[in-house]
PDB file of N, CA and C in Angstrom:
ATOM      1  N   MET Q   1      95.335 165.304  41.840  1.00  0.00           N
ATOM      2  CA  MET Q   1      96.131 166.419  42.362  1.00  0.00           C
ATOM      3  C   MET Q   1      95.595 167.766  41.871  1.00  0.00           C
ATOM      4  N   SER Q   2      95.618 168.676  42.818  1.00  0.00           N
ATOM      5  CA  SER Q   2      95.235 169.995  42.438  1.00  0.00           C
ATOM      6  C   SER Q   2      96.281 170.803  41.864  1.00  0.00           C
ATOM      7  N   THR Q   3      95.818 171.860  41.203  1.00  0.00           N
ATOM      8  CA  THR Q   3      96.798 172.644  40.477  1.00  0.00           C
ATOM      9  C   THR Q   3      97.745 173.484  41.375  1.00  0.00           C
ATOM     10  N   SER Q   4      97.246 173.740  42.599  1.00  0.00           N
ATOM     11  CA  SER Q   4      98.048 174.346  43.563  1.00  0.00           C
ATOM     12  C   SER Q   4      99.316 173.451  44.015  1.00  0.00           C
ATOM     13  N   VAL Q   5      98.969 172.215  44.223  1.00  0.00           N
ATOM     14  CA  VAL Q   5      99.982 171.254  44.591  1.00  0.00           C
ATOM     15  C   VAL Q   5     101.083 171.087  43.533  1.00  0.00           C
ATOM     16  N   ILE Q   6     100.616 171.024  42.270  1.00  0.00           N
ATOM     17  CA  ILE Q   6     101.440 170.864  41.064  1.00  0.00           C
ATOM     18  C   ILE Q   6     102.326 172.190  40.970  1.00  0.00           C
ATOM     19  N   ALA Q   7     101.656 173.295  41.078  1.00  0.00           N
ATOM     20  CA  ALA Q   7     102.365 174.515  41.010  1.00  0.00           C
ATOM     21  C   ALA Q   7     103.472 174.607  42.137  1.00  0.00           C
ATOM     22  N   THR Q   8     103.161 174.274  43.335  1.00  0.00           N
ATOM     23  CA  THR Q   8     104.135 174.224  44.429  1.00  0.00           C
ATOM     24  C   THR Q   8     105.332 173.187  44.172  1.00  0.00           C
ATOM     25  N   ASP Q   9     105.040 172.149  43.580  1.00  0.00           N
ATOM     26  CA  ASP Q   9     106.034 171.106  43.219  1.00  0.00           C
ATOM     27  C   ASP Q   9     106.917 171.642  42.213  1.00  0.00           C
ATOM     28  N   GLU Q  10     106.343 172.397  41.182  1.00  0.00           N
ATOM     29  CA  GLU Q  10     107.179 172.905  40.120  1.00  0.00           C
ATOM     30  C   GLU Q  10     108.044 174.013  40.676  1.00  0.00           C
ATOM     31  N   LYS Q  11     107.678 174.843  41.630  1.00  0.00           N
ATOM     32  CA  LYS Q  11     108.459 175.900  42.108  1.00  0.00           C
ATOM     33  C   LYS Q  11     109.718 175.219  42.948  1.00  0.00           C
ATOM     34  N   LYS Q  12     109.314 174.218  43.641  1.00  0.00           N
ATOM     35  CA  LYS Q  12     110.327 173.398  44.270  1.00  0.00           C
ATOM     36  C   LYS Q  12     111.332 172.911  43.390  1.00  0.00           C
ATOM     37  N   LEU Q  13     110.912 172.248  42.385  1.00  0.00           N
ATOM     38  CA  LEU Q  13     111.891 171.806  41.261  1.00  0.00           C
ATOM     39  C   LEU Q  13     112.621 172.838  40.717  1.00  0.00           C
ATOM     40  N   LYS Q  14     112.098 173.936  40.344  1.00  0.00           N
ATOM     41  CA  LYS Q  14     112.893 175.027  39.821  1.00  0.00           C
ATOM     42  C   LYS Q  14     113.950 175.603  40.730  1.00  0.00           C
ATOM     43  N   ALA Q  15     113.670 175.634  42.077  1.00  0.00           N
ATOM     44  CA  ALA Q  15     114.430 176.074  43.048  1.00  0.00           C
ATOM     45  C   ALA Q  15     115.681 175.187  43.128  1.00  0.00           C
ATOM     46  N   GLU Q  16     115.351 173.841  43.162  1.00  0.00           N
ATOM     47  CA  GLU Q  16     116.460 172.879  43.090  1.00  0.00           C
ATOM     48  C   GLU Q  16     117.356 172.947  41.849  1.00  0.00           C
ATOM     49  N   GLU Q  17     116.593 173.102  40.814  1.00  0.00           N
ATOM     50  CA  GLU Q  17     117.310 173.305  39.501  1.00  0.00           C
ATOM     51  C   GLU Q  17     118.357 174.450  39.499  1.00  0.00           C
ATOM     52  N   GLY Q  18     117.918 175.550  40.103  1.00  0.00           N
ATOM     53  CA  GLY Q  18     118.761 176.643  40.343  1.00  0.00           C
ATOM     54  C   GLY Q  18     119.928 176.525  41.236  1.00  0.00           C
ATOM     55  N   LYS Q  19     119.687 175.707  42.249  1.00  0.00           N
ATOM     56  CA  LYS Q  19     120.841 175.459  43.167  1.00  0.00           C
ATOM     57  C   LYS Q  19     121.869 174.521  42.422  1.00  0.00           C
ATOM     58  N   LEU Q  20     121.346 173.551  41.581  1.00  0.00           N
ATOM     59  CA  LEU Q  20     122.183 172.627  40.913  1.00  0.00           C
ATOM     60  C   LEU Q  20     123.062 173.398  39.832  1.00  0.00           C
ATOM     61  N   LYS Q  21     122.484 174.408  39.202  1.00  0.00           N
ATOM     62  CA  LYS Q  21     123.183 175.252  38.165  1.00  0.00           C
ATOM     63  C   LYS Q  21     124.225 175.981  38.885  1.00  0.00           C
ATOM     64  N   LYS Q  22     124.098 176.535  40.178  1.00  0.00           N
ATOM     65  CA  LYS Q  22     125.018 177.342  40.914  1.00  0.00           C
ATOM     66  C   LYS Q  22     126.136 176.357  41.299  1.00  0.00           C
ATOM     67  N   VAL Q  23     125.852 175.189  41.729  1.00  0.00           N
ATOM     68  CA  VAL Q  23     126.902 174.292  42.049  1.00  0.00           C
ATOM     69  C   VAL Q  23     127.731 173.851  40.906  1.00  0.00           C
ATOM     70  N   PHE Q  24     127.073 173.594  39.718  1.00  0.00           N
ATOM     71  CA  PHE Q  24     127.754 173.208  38.568  1.00  0.00           C
ATOM     72  C   PHE Q  24     128.625 174.350  38.125  1.00  0.00           C
ATOM     73  N   SER Q  25     128.146 175.596  38.072  1.00  0.00           N
ATOM     74  CA  SER Q  25     129.019 176.806  37.702  1.00  0.00           C
ATOM     75  C   SER Q  25     130.189 176.927  38.648  1.00  0.00           C
ATOM     76  N   MET Q  26     130.064 176.604  39.949  1.00  0.00           N
ATOM     77  CA  MET Q  26     131.167 176.779  40.874  1.00  0.00           C
ATOM     78  C   MET Q  26     132.154 175.725  40.581  1.00  0.00           C
ATOM     79  N   VAL Q  27     131.749 174.492  40.226  1.00  0.00           N
ATOM     80  CA  VAL Q  27     132.669 173.371  39.949  1.00  0.00           C
ATOM     81  C   VAL Q  27     133.427 173.688  38.650  1.00  0.00           C
ATOM     82  N   LYS Q  28     132.656 174.292  37.592  1.00  0.00           N
ATOM     83  CA  LYS Q  28     133.396 174.673  36.456  1.00  0.00           C
ATOM     84  C   LYS Q  28     134.369 175.798  36.685  1.00  0.00           C
ATOM     85  N   LYS Q  29     134.037 176.614  37.473  1.00  0.00           N
ATOM     86  CA  LYS Q  29     134.990 177.808  37.979  1.00  0.00           C
ATOM     87  C   LYS Q  29     136.259 177.177  38.577  1.00  0.00           C
ATOM     88  N   MET Q  30     136.067 176.329  39.570  1.00  0.00           N
ATOM     89  CA  MET Q  30     137.134 175.829  40.410  1.00  0.00           C
ATOM     90  C   MET Q  30     138.083 174.851  39.491  1.00  0.00           C
ATOM     91  N   PHE Q  31     137.495 174.130  38.569  1.00  0.00           N
ATOM     92  CA  PHE Q  31     138.237 173.309  37.660  1.00  0.00           C
ATOM     93  C   PHE Q  31     139.099 174.060  36.711  1.00  0.00           C
ATOM     94  N   SER Q  32     138.513 175.191  36.188  1.00  0.00           N
ATOM     95  CA  SER Q  32     139.204 176.031  35.323  1.00  0.00           C
ATOM     96  C   SER Q  32     140.465 176.806  36.012  1.00  0.00           C
ATOM     97  N   LYS Q  33     140.135 177.078  37.186  1.00  0.00           N
ATOM     98  CA  LYS Q  33     141.177 177.748  38.049  1.00  0.00           C
ATOM     99  C   LYS Q  33     142.355 176.756  38.317  1.00  0.00           C
ATOM    100  N   GLU Q  34     142.017 175.616  38.676  1.00  0.00           N
ATOM    101  CA  GLU Q  34     143.055 174.563  38.895  1.00  0.00           C
ATOM    102  C   GLU Q  34     143.890 174.251  37.616  1.00  0.00           C
ATOM    103  N   LEU Q  35     143.079 174.204  36.489  1.00  0.00           N
ATOM    104  CA  LEU Q  35     143.816 173.966  35.189  1.00  0.00           C
ATOM    105  C   LEU Q  35     144.819 175.113  34.870  1.00  0.00           C
ATOM    106  N   LEU Q  36     144.301 176.346  35.039  1.00  0.00           N
ATOM    107  CA  LEU Q  36     145.295 177.484  34.919  1.00  0.00           C
ATOM    108  C   LEU Q  36     146.528 177.415  35.911  1.00  0.00           C
ATOM    109  N   TRP Q  37     146.254 176.976  37.057  1.00  0.00           N
ATOM    110  CA  TRP Q  37     147.308 176.830  38.061  1.00  0.00           C
ATOM    111  C   TRP Q  37     148.253 175.742  37.537  1.00  0.00           C
ATOM    112  N   LEU Q  38     147.832 174.612  37.103  1.00  0.00           N
ATOM    113  CA  LEU Q  38     148.757 173.661  36.624  1.00  0.00           C
ATOM    114  C   LEU Q  38     149.434 173.973  35.355  1.00  0.00           C
ATOM    115  N   LEU Q  39     148.833 174.717  34.570  1.00  0.00           N
ATOM    116  CA  LEU Q  39     149.575 175.286  33.374  1.00  0.00           C
ATOM    117  C   LEU Q  39     150.627 176.322  33.768  1.00  0.00           C
ATOM    118  N   PHE Q  40     150.291 177.192  34.643  1.00  0.00           N
ATOM    119  CA  PHE Q  40     151.324 178.233  35.205  1.00  0.00           C
ATOM    120  C   PHE Q  40     152.521 177.307  35.885  1.00  0.00           C
ATOM    121  N   ILE Q  41     152.153 176.395  36.662  1.00  0.00           N
ATOM    122  CA  ILE Q  41     153.253 175.659  37.333  1.00  0.00           C
ATOM    123  C   ILE Q  41     153.963 174.889  36.401  1.00  0.00           C
ATOM    124  N   ALA Q  42     153.464 174.380  35.295  1.00  0.00           N
ATOM    125  CA  ALA Q  42     154.239 173.646  34.274  1.00  0.00           C
ATOM    126  C   ALA Q  42     155.153 174.601  33.539  1.00  0.00           C
ATOM    127  N   LEU Q  43     154.781 175.782  33.337  1.00  0.00           N
ATOM    128  CA  LEU Q  43     155.591 176.776  32.652  1.00  0.00           C
ATOM    129  C   LEU Q  43     156.712 177.339  33.492  1.00  0.00           C
ATOM    130  N   ILE Q  44     156.366 177.746  34.727  1.00  0.00           N
ATOM    131  CA  ILE Q  44     157.374 178.396  35.614  1.00  0.00           C
ATOM    132  C   ILE Q  44     158.391 177.384  36.163  1.00  0.00           C
ATOM    133  N   SER Q  45     158.130 176.102  36.093  1.00  0.00           N
ATOM    134  CA  SER Q  45     159.052 175.087  36.589  1.00  0.00           C
ATOM    135  C   SER Q  45     160.194 174.827  35.600  1.00  0.00           C
ATOM    136  N   ILE Q  46     159.958 175.138  34.268  1.00  0.00           N
ATOM    137  CA  ILE Q  46     161.060 174.946  33.366  1.00  0.00           C
ATOM    138  C   ILE Q  46     162.253 175.724  33.651  1.00  0.00           C
ATOM    139  N   PRO Q  47     162.214 177.101  33.682  1.00  0.00           N
ATOM    140  CA  PRO Q  47     163.347 177.914  34.037  1.00  0.00           C
ATOM    141  C   PRO Q  47     163.901 177.623  35.389  1.00  0.00           C
ATOM    142  N   ILE Q  48     163.156 177.263  36.334  1.00  0.00           N
ATOM    143  CA  ILE Q  48     163.676 176.991  37.724  1.00  0.00           C
ATOM    144  C   ILE Q  48     164.418 175.763  37.618  1.00  0.00           C
ATOM    145  N   ALA Q  49     163.923 174.628  36.947  1.00  0.00           N
ATOM    146  CA  ALA Q  49     164.632 173.418  36.784  1.00  0.00           C
ATOM    147  C   ALA Q  49     165.893 173.687  36.129  1.00  0.00           C
ATOM    148  N   LEU Q  50     165.979 174.368  34.996  1.00  0.00           N
ATOM    149  CA  LEU Q  50     167.036 174.670  34.281  1.00  0.00           C
ATOM    150  C   LEU Q  50     168.110 175.356  35.093  1.00  0.00           C
ATOM    151  N   ILE Q  51     167.866 176.364  35.882  1.00  0.00           N
ATOM    152  CA  ILE Q  51     168.782 177.030  36.739  1.00  0.00           C
ATOM    153  C   ILE Q  51     169.330 176.175  37.862  1.00  0.00           C
ATOM    154  N   ILE Q  52     168.484 175.263  38.457  1.00  0.00           N
ATOM    155  CA  ILE Q  52     169.010 174.368  39.533  1.00  0.00           C
ATOM    156  C   ILE Q  52     169.796 173.360  38.863  1.00  0.00           C
ATOM    157  N   SER Q  53     169.555 172.760  37.648  1.00  0.00           N
ATOM    158  CA  SER Q  53     170.375 171.818  37.118  1.00  0.00           C
ATOM    159  C   SER Q  53     171.735 172.429  36.706  1.00  0.00           C
ATOM    160  N   TYR Q  54     171.663 173.620  36.156  1.00  0.00           N
ATOM    161  CA  TYR Q  54     172.987 174.309  35.879  1.00  0.00           C
ATOM    162  C   TYR Q  54     173.856 174.394  37.073  1.00  0.00           C
ATOM    163  N   VAL Q  55     173.278 174.908  38.083  1.00  0.00           N
ATOM    164  CA  VAL Q  55     173.929 175.359  39.272  1.00  0.00           C
ATOM    165  C   VAL Q  55     174.646 173.898  39.985  1.00  0.00           C
ATOM    166  N   MET Q  56     173.745 172.919  39.918  1.00  0.00           N
ATOM    167  CA  MET Q  56     174.179 171.561  40.370  1.00  0.00           C
ATOM    168  C   MET Q  56     175.431 171.054  39.664  1.00  0.00           C
ATOM    169  N   TYR Q  57     175.379 171.148  38.283  1.00  0.00           N
ATOM    170  CA  TYR Q  57     176.509 170.651  37.588  1.00  0.00           C
ATOM    171  C   TYR Q  57     177.684 171.606  37.595  1.00  0.00           C
ATOM    172  N   ARG Q  58     177.429 172.812  37.557  1.00  0.00           N
ATOM    173  CA  ARG Q  58     178.516 173.829  37.452  1.00  0.00           C
ATOM    174  C   ARG Q  58     179.269 173.933  38.899  1.00  0.00           C
ATOM    175  N   TYR Q  59     178.511 173.884  39.949  1.00  0.00           N
ATOM    176  CA  TYR Q  59     179.219 174.313  41.307  1.00  0.00           C
ATOM    177  C   TYR Q  59     179.037 173.159  42.341  1.00  0.00           C
ATOM    178  N   GLY Q  60     178.341 172.005  42.087  1.00  0.00           N
ATOM    179  CA  GLY Q  60     178.140 170.929  42.858  1.00  0.00           C
ATOM    180  C   GLY Q  60     179.341 170.008  43.006  1.00  0.00           C
ATOM    181  N   SER Q  61     179.626 169.494  44.132  1.00  0.00           N
ATOM    182  CA  SER Q  61     180.760 168.607  44.274  1.00  0.00           C
ATOM    183  C   SER Q  61     180.360 167.228  43.726  1.00  0.00           C
ATOM    184  N   LYS Q  62     181.450 166.457  43.524  1.00  0.00           N
ATOM    185  CA  LYS Q  62     181.220 165.168  42.954  1.00  0.00           C
ATOM    186  C   LYS Q  62     180.354 164.141  43.756  1.00  0.00           C
ATOM    187  N   GLU Q  63     180.441 164.357  45.155  1.00  0.00           N
ATOM    188  CA  GLU Q  63     179.592 163.579  46.084  1.00  0.00           C
ATOM    189  C   GLU Q  63     178.115 163.943  45.884  1.00  0.00           C
ATOM    190  N   VAL Q  64     177.857 165.324  45.713  1.00  0.00           N
ATOM    191  CA  VAL Q  64     176.385 165.716  45.534  1.00  0.00           C
ATOM    192  C   VAL Q  64     175.861 165.145  44.208  1.00  0.00           C
ATOM    193  N   LEU Q  65     176.657 165.255  43.311  1.00  0.00           N
ATOM    194  CA  LEU Q  65     176.127 164.740  41.900  1.00  0.00           C
ATOM    195  C   LEU Q  65     175.972 163.136  41.885  1.00  0.00           C
ATOM    196  N   ASP Q  66     176.861 162.512  42.659  1.00  0.00           N
ATOM    197  CA  ASP Q  66     176.783 160.955  42.786  1.00  0.00           C
ATOM    198  C   ASP Q  66     175.362 160.607  43.443  1.00  0.00           C
ATOM    199  N   VAL Q  67     175.191 161.316  44.496  1.00  0.00           N
ATOM    200  CA  VAL Q  67     173.953 161.033  45.381  1.00  0.00           C
ATOM    201  C   VAL Q  67     172.782 161.428  44.488  1.00  0.00           C
ATOM    202  N   PHE Q  68     172.742 162.443  43.821  1.00  0.00           N
ATOM    203  CA  PHE Q  68     171.537 162.824  42.850  1.00  0.00           C
ATOM    204  C   PHE Q  68     171.439 161.914  41.793  1.00  0.00           C
ATOM    205  N   GLU Q  69     172.442 161.405  41.180  1.00  0.00           N
ATOM    206  CA  GLU Q  69     172.363 160.403  40.042  1.00  0.00           C
ATOM    207  C   GLU Q  69     171.772 159.081  40.551  1.00  0.00           C
ATOM    208  N   ALA Q  70     172.254 158.761  41.877  1.00  0.00           N
ATOM    209  CA  ALA Q  70     171.658 157.554  42.465  1.00  0.00           C
ATOM    210  C   ALA Q  70     170.248 157.626  42.712  1.00  0.00           C
ATOM    211  N   LEU Q  71     169.715 158.825  43.207  1.00  0.00           N
ATOM    212  CA  LEU Q  71     168.371 159.018  43.459  1.00  0.00           C
ATOM    213  C   LEU Q  71     167.507 159.069  42.038  1.00  0.00           C
ATOM    214  N   ALA Q  72     168.131 159.667  41.044  1.00  0.00           N
ATOM    215  CA  ALA Q  72     167.390 159.829  39.870  1.00  0.00           C
ATOM    216  C   ALA Q  72     167.381 158.535  39.003  1.00  0.00           C
ATOM    217  N   GLY Q  73     168.313 157.840  39.267  1.00  0.00           N
ATOM    218  CA  GLY Q  73     168.347 156.509  38.405  1.00  0.00           C
ATOM    219  C   GLY Q  73     168.684 156.778  36.992  1.00  0.00           C
ATOM    220  N   ASP Q  74     167.884 156.255  36.053  1.00  0.00           N
ATOM    221  CA  ASP Q  74     168.151 156.474  34.623  1.00  0.00           C
ATOM    222  C   ASP Q  74     167.514 157.712  34.012  1.00  0.00           C
ATOM    223  N   GLN Q  75     166.843 158.428  34.890  1.00  0.00           N
ATOM    224  CA  GLN Q  75     166.143 159.543  34.332  1.00  0.00           C
ATOM    225  C   GLN Q  75     167.024 160.817  34.187  1.00  0.00           C
ATOM    226  N   PRO Q  76     166.787 161.565  33.211  1.00  0.00           N
ATOM    227  CA  PRO Q  76     167.520 162.877  32.999  1.00  0.00           C
ATOM    228  C   PRO Q  76     167.513 163.769  34.190  1.00  0.00           C
ATOM    229  N   THR Q  77     168.584 164.436  34.479  1.00  0.00           N
ATOM    230  CA  THR Q  77     168.557 165.356  35.618  1.00  0.00           C
ATOM    231  C   THR Q  77     167.611 166.472  35.519  1.00  0.00           C
ATOM    232  N   PHE Q  78     167.356 166.901  34.341  1.00  0.00           N
ATOM    233  CA  PHE Q  78     166.431 168.064  34.194  1.00  0.00           C
ATOM    234  C   PHE Q  78     165.005 167.587  34.552  1.00  0.00           C
ATOM    235  N   MET Q  79     164.595 166.352  34.120  1.00  0.00           N
ATOM    236  CA  MET Q  79     163.248 165.896  34.377  1.00  0.00           C
ATOM    237  C   MET Q  79     162.943 165.645  35.774  1.00  0.00           C
ATOM    238  N   VAL Q  80     163.975 165.155  36.534  1.00  0.00           N
ATOM    239  CA  VAL Q  80     163.759 164.978  37.892  1.00  0.00           C
ATOM    240  C   VAL Q  80     163.654 166.202  38.637  1.00  0.00           C
ATOM    241  N   VAL Q  81     164.585 167.133  38.401  1.00  0.00           N
ATOM    242  CA  VAL Q  81     164.456 168.563  38.954  1.00  0.00           C
ATOM    243  C   VAL Q  81     163.135 169.248  38.637  1.00  0.00           C
ATOM    244  N   TYR Q  82     162.721 169.002  37.405  1.00  0.00           N
ATOM    245  CA  TYR Q  82     161.466 169.752  36.844  1.00  0.00           C
ATOM    246  C   TYR Q  82     160.243 169.225  37.687  1.00  0.00           C
ATOM    247  N   ILE Q  83     160.182 167.787  37.876  1.00  0.00           N
ATOM    248  CA  ILE Q  83     159.136 167.229  38.618  1.00  0.00           C
ATOM    249  C   ILE Q  83     159.187 167.747  39.995  1.00  0.00           C
ATOM    250  N   MET Q  84     160.358 167.738  40.603  1.00  0.00           N
ATOM    251  CA  MET Q  84     160.443 168.208  42.039  1.00  0.00           C
ATOM    252  C   MET Q  84     159.986 169.674  42.184  1.00  0.00           C
ATOM    253  N   CYS Q  85     160.403 170.445  41.200  1.00  0.00           N
ATOM    254  CA  CYS Q  85     159.885 171.841  41.202  1.00  0.00           C
ATOM    255  C   CYS Q  85     158.407 172.129  41.086  1.00  0.00           C
ATOM    256  N   ALA Q  86     157.880 171.320  40.187  1.00  0.00           N
ATOM    257  CA  ALA Q  86     156.343 171.333  39.929  1.00  0.00           C
ATOM    258  C   ALA Q  86     155.640 170.898  41.139  1.00  0.00           C
ATOM    259  N   VAL Q  87     156.074 169.686  41.704  1.00  0.00           N
ATOM    260  CA  VAL Q  87     155.444 169.317  42.982  1.00  0.00           C
ATOM    261  C   VAL Q  87     155.592 170.156  44.172  1.00  0.00           C
ATOM    262  N   GLY Q  88     156.781 170.782  44.274  1.00  0.00           N
ATOM    263  CA  GLY Q  88     157.035 171.690  45.362  1.00  0.00           C
ATOM    264  C   GLY Q  88     156.236 173.039  45.215  1.00  0.00           C
ATOM    265  N   ILE Q  89     156.193 173.541  43.999  1.00  0.00           N
ATOM    266  CA  ILE Q  89     155.332 174.775  43.812  1.00  0.00           C
ATOM    267  C   ILE Q  89     153.835 174.460  44.072  1.00  0.00           C
ATOM    268  N   TYR Q  90     153.355 173.412  43.618  1.00  0.00           N
ATOM    269  CA  TYR Q  90     151.973 173.029  43.805  1.00  0.00           C
ATOM    270  C   TYR Q  90     151.625 172.767  45.274  1.00  0.00           C
ATOM    271  N   PHE Q  91     152.462 172.076  45.899  1.00  0.00           N
ATOM    272  CA  PHE Q  91     152.295 171.844  47.358  1.00  0.00           C
ATOM    273  C   PHE Q  91     152.423 173.116  48.198  1.00  0.00           C
ATOM    274  N   SER Q  92     153.276 174.064  47.775  1.00  0.00           N
ATOM    275  CA  SER Q  92     153.286 175.317  48.483  1.00  0.00           C
ATOM    276  C   SER Q  92     152.009 176.130  48.216  1.00  0.00           C
ATOM    277  N   ARG Q  93     151.414 176.107  47.074  1.00  0.00           N
ATOM    278  CA  ARG Q  93     150.242 176.657  46.736  1.00  0.00           C
ATOM    279  C   ARG Q  93     149.087 176.100  47.581  1.00  0.00           C
ATOM    280  N   ILE Q  94     149.049 174.789  47.643  1.00  0.00           N
ATOM    281  CA  ILE Q  94     147.939 174.138  48.541  1.00  0.00           C
ATOM    282  C   ILE Q  94     148.048 174.591  49.943  1.00  0.00           C
ATOM    283  N   VAL Q  95     149.299 174.668  50.449  1.00  0.00           N
ATOM    284  CA  VAL Q  95     149.577 174.976  51.870  1.00  0.00           C
ATOM    285  C   VAL Q  95     149.099 176.505  52.122  1.00  0.00           C
ATOM    286  N   ALA Q  96     149.524 177.283  51.319  1.00  0.00           N
ATOM    287  CA  ALA Q  96     149.127 178.754  51.382  1.00  0.00           C
ATOM    288  C   ALA Q  96     147.617 178.892  51.293  1.00  0.00           C
ATOM    289  N   ASN Q  97     146.972 178.140  50.379  1.00  0.00           N
ATOM    290  CA  ASN Q  97     145.530 178.269  50.322  1.00  0.00           C
ATOM    291  C   ASN Q  97     144.848 177.791  51.600  1.00  0.00           C
ATOM    292  N   ALA Q  98     145.321 176.651  52.208  1.00  0.00           N
ATOM    293  CA  ALA Q  98     144.954 176.161  53.374  1.00  0.00           C
ATOM    294  C   ALA Q  98     144.998 177.131  54.553  1.00  0.00           C
ATOM    295  N   ILE Q  99     146.183 177.774  54.620  1.00  0.00           N
ATOM    296  CA  ILE Q  99     146.338 178.726  55.626  1.00  0.00           C
ATOM    297  C   ILE Q  99     145.302 179.943  55.493  1.00  0.00           C
ATOM    298  N   LYS Q 100     145.080 180.327  54.192  1.00  0.00           N
ATOM    299  CA  LYS Q 100     144.216 181.378  53.882  1.00  0.00           C
ATOM    300  C   LYS Q 100     142.837 180.984  54.397  1.00  0.00           C
ATOM    301  N   VAL Q 101     142.349 179.881  54.106  1.00  0.00           N
ATOM    302  CA  VAL Q 101     140.946 179.322  54.476  1.00  0.00           C
ATOM    303  C   VAL Q 101     140.897 179.414  56.026  1.00  0.00           C
ATOM    304  N   GLN Q 102     141.981 178.890  56.618  1.00  0.00           N
ATOM    305  CA  GLN Q 102     141.861 178.839  58.154  1.00  0.00           C
ATOM    306  C   GLN Q 102     141.886 180.223  58.726  1.00  0.00           C
ATOM    307  N   LEU Q 103     142.471 181.148  58.209  1.00  0.00           N
ATOM    308  CA  LEU Q 103     142.394 182.533  58.690  1.00  0.00           C
ATOM    309  C   LEU Q 103     141.111 183.180  58.394  1.00  0.00           C
ATOM    310  N   LYS Q 104     140.443 182.909  57.279  1.00  0.00           N
ATOM    311  CA  LYS Q 104     139.117 183.351  57.019  1.00  0.00           C
ATOM    312  C   LYS Q 104     138.102 182.764  58.058  1.00  0.00           C
ATOM    313  N   SER Q 105     138.229 181.512  58.274  1.00  0.00           N
ATOM    314  CA  SER Q 105     137.258 180.910  59.208  1.00  0.00           C
ATOM    315  C   SER Q 105     137.525 181.322  60.677  1.00  0.00           C
ATOM    316  N   ALA Q 106     138.699 181.681  60.999  1.00  0.00           N
ATOM    317  CA  ALA Q 106     139.088 182.175  62.257  1.00  0.00           C
ATOM    318  C   ALA Q 106     138.557 183.632  62.437  1.00  0.00           C
ATOM    319  N   LYS Q 107     138.560 184.418  61.393  1.00  0.00           N
ATOM    320  CA  LYS Q 107     137.960 185.849  61.425  1.00  0.00           C
ATOM    321  C   LYS Q 107     136.411 185.851  61.606  1.00  0.00           C
ATOM    322  N   LYS Q 108     135.768 184.735  60.999  1.00  0.00           N
ATOM    323  CA  LYS Q 108     134.360 184.701  61.046  1.00  0.00           C
ATOM    324  C   LYS Q 108     133.839 184.311  62.519  1.00  0.00           C
ATOM    325  N   GLU Q 109     134.736 183.533  63.234  1.00  0.00           N
ATOM    326  CA  GLU Q 109     134.317 183.181  64.566  1.00  0.00           C
ATOM    327  C   GLU Q 109     134.432 184.243  65.519  1.00  0.00           C
TER     328      GLU Q 109
END
């Protein structure tokens, strides 16, 4: 092999390495962003779940409490409401992000 072929191959390899580094940095950024969102959702769901639990027990009728206890089973009310809040907030975030992506792609077309 001549040195020009080797040099060309090395340039191609370095270009591919640069692309892989960019992809890896994007994945790290996306992963850290999702981790921060999960932390935020975990923290913000606590007061929301406490408020909903309080309102349910303070102002809810006996029928509503019986239905909720049947759905919750043996789990504490706070934990069930907390999980529902966290899932709801994360789902809302995913839907809002999907709408944002669709609007961006519609503007590009």
